[in-house]
Structures are given as structure tokens and as C-alpha cells.
Short mmCIF file of C-alpha atoms in Angstrom, two decimals:
data_model
loop_
_atom_site.label_atom_id
_atom_site.label_comp_id
_atom_site.label_asym_id
_atom_site.label_seq_id
_atom_site.Cartn_x
_atom_site.Cartn_y
_atom_site.Cartn_z
CA MET M 36 0.00 0.00 0.00
CA GLY M 37 1.46 3.34 -1.08
CA ALA M 38 1.11 6.78 0.38
CA ALA M 39 -1.71 7.62 -2.04
CA GLY M 40 -3.83 4.65 -1.00
CA PRO M 41 -4.17 1.03 -2.02
CA VAL M 42 -2.39 -0.02 -5.17
CA PHE M 43 -3.87 -2.96 -7.04
CA SER M 44 -1.57 -5.42 -8.70
CA LEU M 45 -2.25 -7.36 -11.87
CA THR M 46 -2.35 -10.65 -9.96
CA GLY M 47 -6.09 -10.51 -9.34
CA SER M 48 -6.58 -8.63 -6.07
CA HIS M 49 -9.09 -6.35 -7.84
CA PRO M 50 -11.90 -7.75 -10.00
CA GLY M 51 -11.01 -5.42 -12.87
CA PHE M 52 -12.93 -3.61 -15.55
CA LEU M 53 -14.23 -6.67 -17.37
CA SER M 54 -15.95 -8.21 -14.35
CA PRO M 55 -18.29 -5.53 -12.99
CA THR M 56 -20.38 -6.04 -9.89
CA GLY M 57 -24.16 -5.74 -9.81
CA ILE M 58 -23.93 -2.26 -8.32
CA GLU M 59 -21.62 -1.12 -11.12
CA ILE M 60 -24.02 -2.50 -13.75
CA ALA M 61 -26.97 -0.79 -12.04
CA PHE M 62 -24.94 2.45 -11.85
CA VAL M 63 -24.27 2.39 -15.60
CA LEU M 64 -27.89 1.52 -16.49
CA VAL M 65 -29.32 4.25 -14.25
CA GLY M 66 -26.72 6.66 -15.65
CA ILE M 67 -27.80 5.90 -19.22
CA ALA M 68 -31.48 6.37 -18.31
CA THR M 69 -30.66 9.63 -16.53
CA LEU M 70 -28.67 10.89 -19.51
CA GLY M 71 -31.59 10.02 -21.81
CA ALA M 72 -34.02 11.90 -19.56
CA ALA M 73 -31.67 14.89 -19.51
CA LEU M 74 -31.49 14.90 -23.30
CA VAL M 75 -35.28 14.80 -23.55
CA THR M 76 -35.44 17.64 -21.00
CA VAL M 77 -33.39 19.99 -23.14
CA THR M 78 -34.78 18.93 -26.53
CA THR M 79 -38.53 18.93 -25.89
CA ARG M 80 -40.54 21.88 -27.14
CA GLN M 81 -43.13 21.72 -24.37
CA LEU M 82 -42.20 23.55 -21.17
CA VAL M 83 -44.31 21.41 -18.85
CA HIS M 84 -42.90 18.21 -20.35
CA ALA M 85 -39.39 19.62 -19.89
CA ALA M 86 -40.12 20.23 -16.21
CA LEU M 87 -41.48 16.70 -15.79
CA TRP M 88 -38.47 15.15 -17.54
CA LEU M 89 -36.28 17.26 -15.25
CA ILE M 90 -37.90 15.46 -12.32
CA VAL M 91 -36.91 12.12 -13.88
CA THR M 92 -33.36 13.38 -14.45
CA LEU M 93 -32.93 14.65 -10.89
CA GLY M 94 -34.50 11.45 -9.51
CA GLY M 95 -31.98 9.41 -11.52
CA LEU M 96 -29.17 11.43 -9.98
CA ALA M 97 -30.57 10.66 -6.53
CA VAL M 98 -30.54 6.94 -7.36
CA GLU M 99 -26.90 7.28 -8.48
CA TYR M 100 -26.05 8.86 -5.13
CA LEU M 101 -27.77 5.98 -3.34
CA LEU M 102 -25.73 3.49 -5.37
CA LEU M 103 -22.59 5.37 -4.29
CA THR M 104 -23.75 4.99 -0.63
CA ALA M 105 -24.13 8.74 -0.19
CA GLU M 106 -27.59 8.56 1.36
CA PHE M 107 -27.58 12.08 2.79
CA ILE M 108 -26.74 13.65 -0.57
CA ALA M 109 -29.38 11.48 -2.28
CA TRP M 110 -32.13 12.66 0.05
CA VAL M 111 -30.96 16.26 -0.20
CA GLN M 112 -31.20 15.83 -3.98
CA VAL M 113 -34.77 14.58 -3.66
CA LEU M 114 -35.92 17.15 -1.09
CA ILE M 115 -34.24 20.26 -2.47
CA TYR M 116 -34.13 19.71 -6.20
CA VAL M 117 -37.10 17.45 -6.92
CA GLY M 118 -39.21 18.68 -4.03
CA SER M 119 -38.45 22.38 -4.16
CA VAL M 120 -36.81 23.59 -7.34
CA VAL M 121 -38.99 21.65 -9.77
CA VAL M 122 -42.17 22.47 -7.83
CA LEU M 123 -41.13 26.13 -7.86
CA LEU M 124 -40.51 25.87 -11.61
CA LEU M 125 -43.96 24.35 -12.16
CA PHE M 126 -45.58 27.06 -10.01
CA GLY M 127 -43.72 29.67 -12.03
CA LEU M 128 -45.04 28.13 -15.25
CA MET M 129 -48.58 28.12 -13.88
CA LEU M 130 -48.46 31.64 -12.47
CA THR M 131 -47.02 33.20 -15.61
CA ARG M 132 -49.50 31.29 -17.77
CA ALA M 133 -46.84 29.70 -19.92
CA PRO M 134 -48.20 27.80 -22.92
CA ILE M 135 -49.02 24.18 -22.12
CA GLY M 136 -48.60 22.81 -25.65
CA ARG M 137 -45.77 23.31 -28.11
CA SER M 138 -44.15 26.68 -27.69
CA PRO M 139 -42.56 28.45 -30.66
CA ASP M 140 -40.46 30.45 -28.19
CA ALA M 141 -38.83 27.24 -26.93
CA ASP M 142 -37.02 26.76 -30.25
CA SER M 143 -34.43 29.40 -31.10
CA GLU M 144 -33.06 27.68 -34.24
CA ASN M 145 -29.55 27.69 -32.74
CA ARG M 146 -29.29 23.94 -32.33
CA ARG M 147 -25.91 23.54 -34.03
CA ALA M 148 -24.30 26.27 -31.97
CA ALA M 149 -25.88 24.83 -28.83
CA LEU M 150 -24.60 21.36 -29.70
CA VAL M 151 -21.06 22.68 -30.24
CA VAL M 152 -21.13 24.54 -26.92
CA ALA M 153 -22.61 21.53 -25.09
CA VAL M 154 -20.00 19.12 -26.48
CA ALA M 155 -17.17 21.56 -25.69
CA ALA M 156 -18.47 22.10 -22.15
CA ALA M 157 -18.90 18.35 -21.56
CA GLY M 158 -15.41 17.62 -22.93
CA THR M 159 -13.89 20.31 -20.75
CA LEU M 160 -15.72 19.02 -17.67
CA VAL M 161 -14.61 15.43 -18.29
CA TRP M 162 -11.02 16.55 -18.90
CA VAL M 163 -10.94 18.65 -15.70
CA VAL M 164 -12.42 15.87 -13.55
CA VAL M 165 -10.13 13.19 -14.98
CA ASP M 166 -7.10 15.45 -14.57
CA ALA M 167 -8.04 16.38 -11.01
CA PHE M 168 -8.62 12.81 -9.83
CA ARG M 169 -6.10 10.91 -11.95
CA THR M 170 -3.89 9.90 -9.01
CA THR M 171 -6.55 9.95 -6.30
CA TRP M 172 -7.50 6.67 -4.66
CA ILE M 173 -10.43 6.24 -2.35
CA GLU M 174 -9.60 4.32 0.79
CA LEU M 175 -12.50 1.88 1.00
CA ASP M 176 -11.49 0.55 4.41
CA GLY M 177 -11.20 4.03 5.94
CA PRO M 178 -13.91 6.30 7.35
CA VAL M 179 -17.07 6.61 5.29
CA GLN M 180 -16.84 9.75 3.14
CA GLY M 181 -20.49 10.06 2.14
CA SER M 182 -22.00 9.38 5.54
CA THR M 183 -24.65 11.69 6.90
CA GLU M 184 -22.45 12.77 9.79
CA ALA M 185 -19.40 13.63 7.68
CA THR M 186 -21.39 15.35 4.93
CA GLY M 187 -23.61 17.30 7.31
CA ALA M 188 -20.63 18.51 9.34
CA PHE M 189 -18.86 19.65 6.15
CA LEU M 190 -21.92 21.36 4.67
CA PHE M 191 -22.92 23.25 7.79
CA ARG M 192 -19.36 24.24 8.55
CA HIS M 193 -18.41 25.55 5.11
CA TRP M 194 -21.53 25.97 2.92
CA VAL M 195 -24.21 27.60 5.09
CA LEU M 196 -24.14 30.94 3.26
CA PRO M 197 -24.64 29.48 -0.26
CA PHE M 198 -27.60 27.41 0.96
CA GLU M 199 -29.21 30.48 2.50
CA ALA M 200 -28.51 32.53 -0.64
CA LEU M 201 -30.19 29.82 -2.73
CA SER M 202 -33.30 29.91 -0.55
CA VAL M 203 -33.53 33.71 -0.94
CA LEU M 204 -33.08 33.37 -4.72
CA LEU M 205 -35.88 30.80 -4.94
CA LEU M 206 -38.16 33.01 -2.84
CA ALA M 207 -37.38 35.99 -5.10
CA ALA M 208 -38.21 33.91 -8.20
CA LEU M 209 -41.57 32.89 -6.73
CA VAL M 210 -42.44 36.46 -5.73
CA GLY M 211 -41.38 37.66 -9.20
CA ALA M 212 -43.67 35.11 -10.87
CA ILE M 213 -46.59 36.26 -8.70
CA VAL M 214 -45.91 39.94 -9.51
CA LEU M 215 -45.73 39.19 -13.25
CA SER M 216 -49.00 37.26 -13.16
CA ARG M 217 -50.71 40.09 -11.24
CA LYS M 218 -49.61 42.72 -13.80
CA ASP M 219 -51.12 40.64 -16.62
CA ARG M 220 -54.45 40.39 -14.77
CA GLU M 221 -54.57 44.12 -13.96
CA GLY M 222 -53.84 45.02 -17.60
CA LYS M 223 -56.72 42.83 -18.88
CA SER M 224 -59.31 44.11 -16.38
#
């Protein structure tokens, strides 16, 4: 064992890439389904359908966190993103009377430029993550990294202000949607 963590030899101490476990297979399958839902989210021309596919995407991410044994992060994903952000988005759509069917405003005819930007951003993200964690090994026999205690202590020690700022931002978005819907009603009366 080196200073960076356990080093696996080629003699068979690690199962290897060609013999995945059931959890690894489930992780890949859920990842593919989540990626498909994300693609449908950004390519659909109906706003309400996009919001509903976003729920599927965020739920798939929560399942991925559960498969990684990060239960706290999985439930935060469900409660905050699925339970709050998407519900706020749907309320915003209802209060601003967004079109339910196909929306011509949802298609800007910039698909090629968007595809180039998306592929460049995804490539950059993959390159940065691979470069950052190339020599990092996770000590599986050490303390649990994704436990509720460790994650909660880290979040509430270092990330309290961003969480509070996010709650104020969501409240401002909801109030803004209500104000916009009120102005439309007053103008029609």
C-alpha cells in the first residue's frame, strides 16, 4: 500500500474492468437512463414536459447517489431539487401562464451552436475531472466519506451561506412570478 492509497496489482486482487459487480451494472444503467431523460429535458418543445423530464433526471441522480452509498446527498437531492426547485418551476409556469402545448419560443433555431457549446463544455468538464482525480485513490477501508455525519458537518461548517442565498433566490423567483401574473391580470381588467 502506497502513500496515495491502495495499489492494485495485476495478480487478481481487484476484479477489474471486465468483471463488474451488480452495483456497477446498475450504476451504468441508471446513468444511461438519466442521460436520456436529460437529453429529452433539453430537446422537448413543451415547457411542462421539460419540467417533468427534469424530475426524472434529478431522480436518476438521486438513485446514483444511493448506489454510491451517499444517502444524505441522495435525500438532499430529492428534497431540495425534486421537491423544491422543480415544484417552484412548475408554479412559475402556472403563475405566468406559460403555454401548455408546443411553444414556438422554446425553439431558437440555434441547435448547431448549442450542440457545439454543449460538447465543448462536456469535454472540458470530463477533462478537468479526470485530470483532477487521476492519481486519487479512495480508501475503501477508511472512514465513510459520504455518511450523513461527515457530509452534514462539512456542509454546515463551510456551505451555510450558499444554501441560505439559494433559498432567498428561490423566494425571489416565486415572488417575481406572482408579480408578473398580477400585472397581466390588472392590464386585462
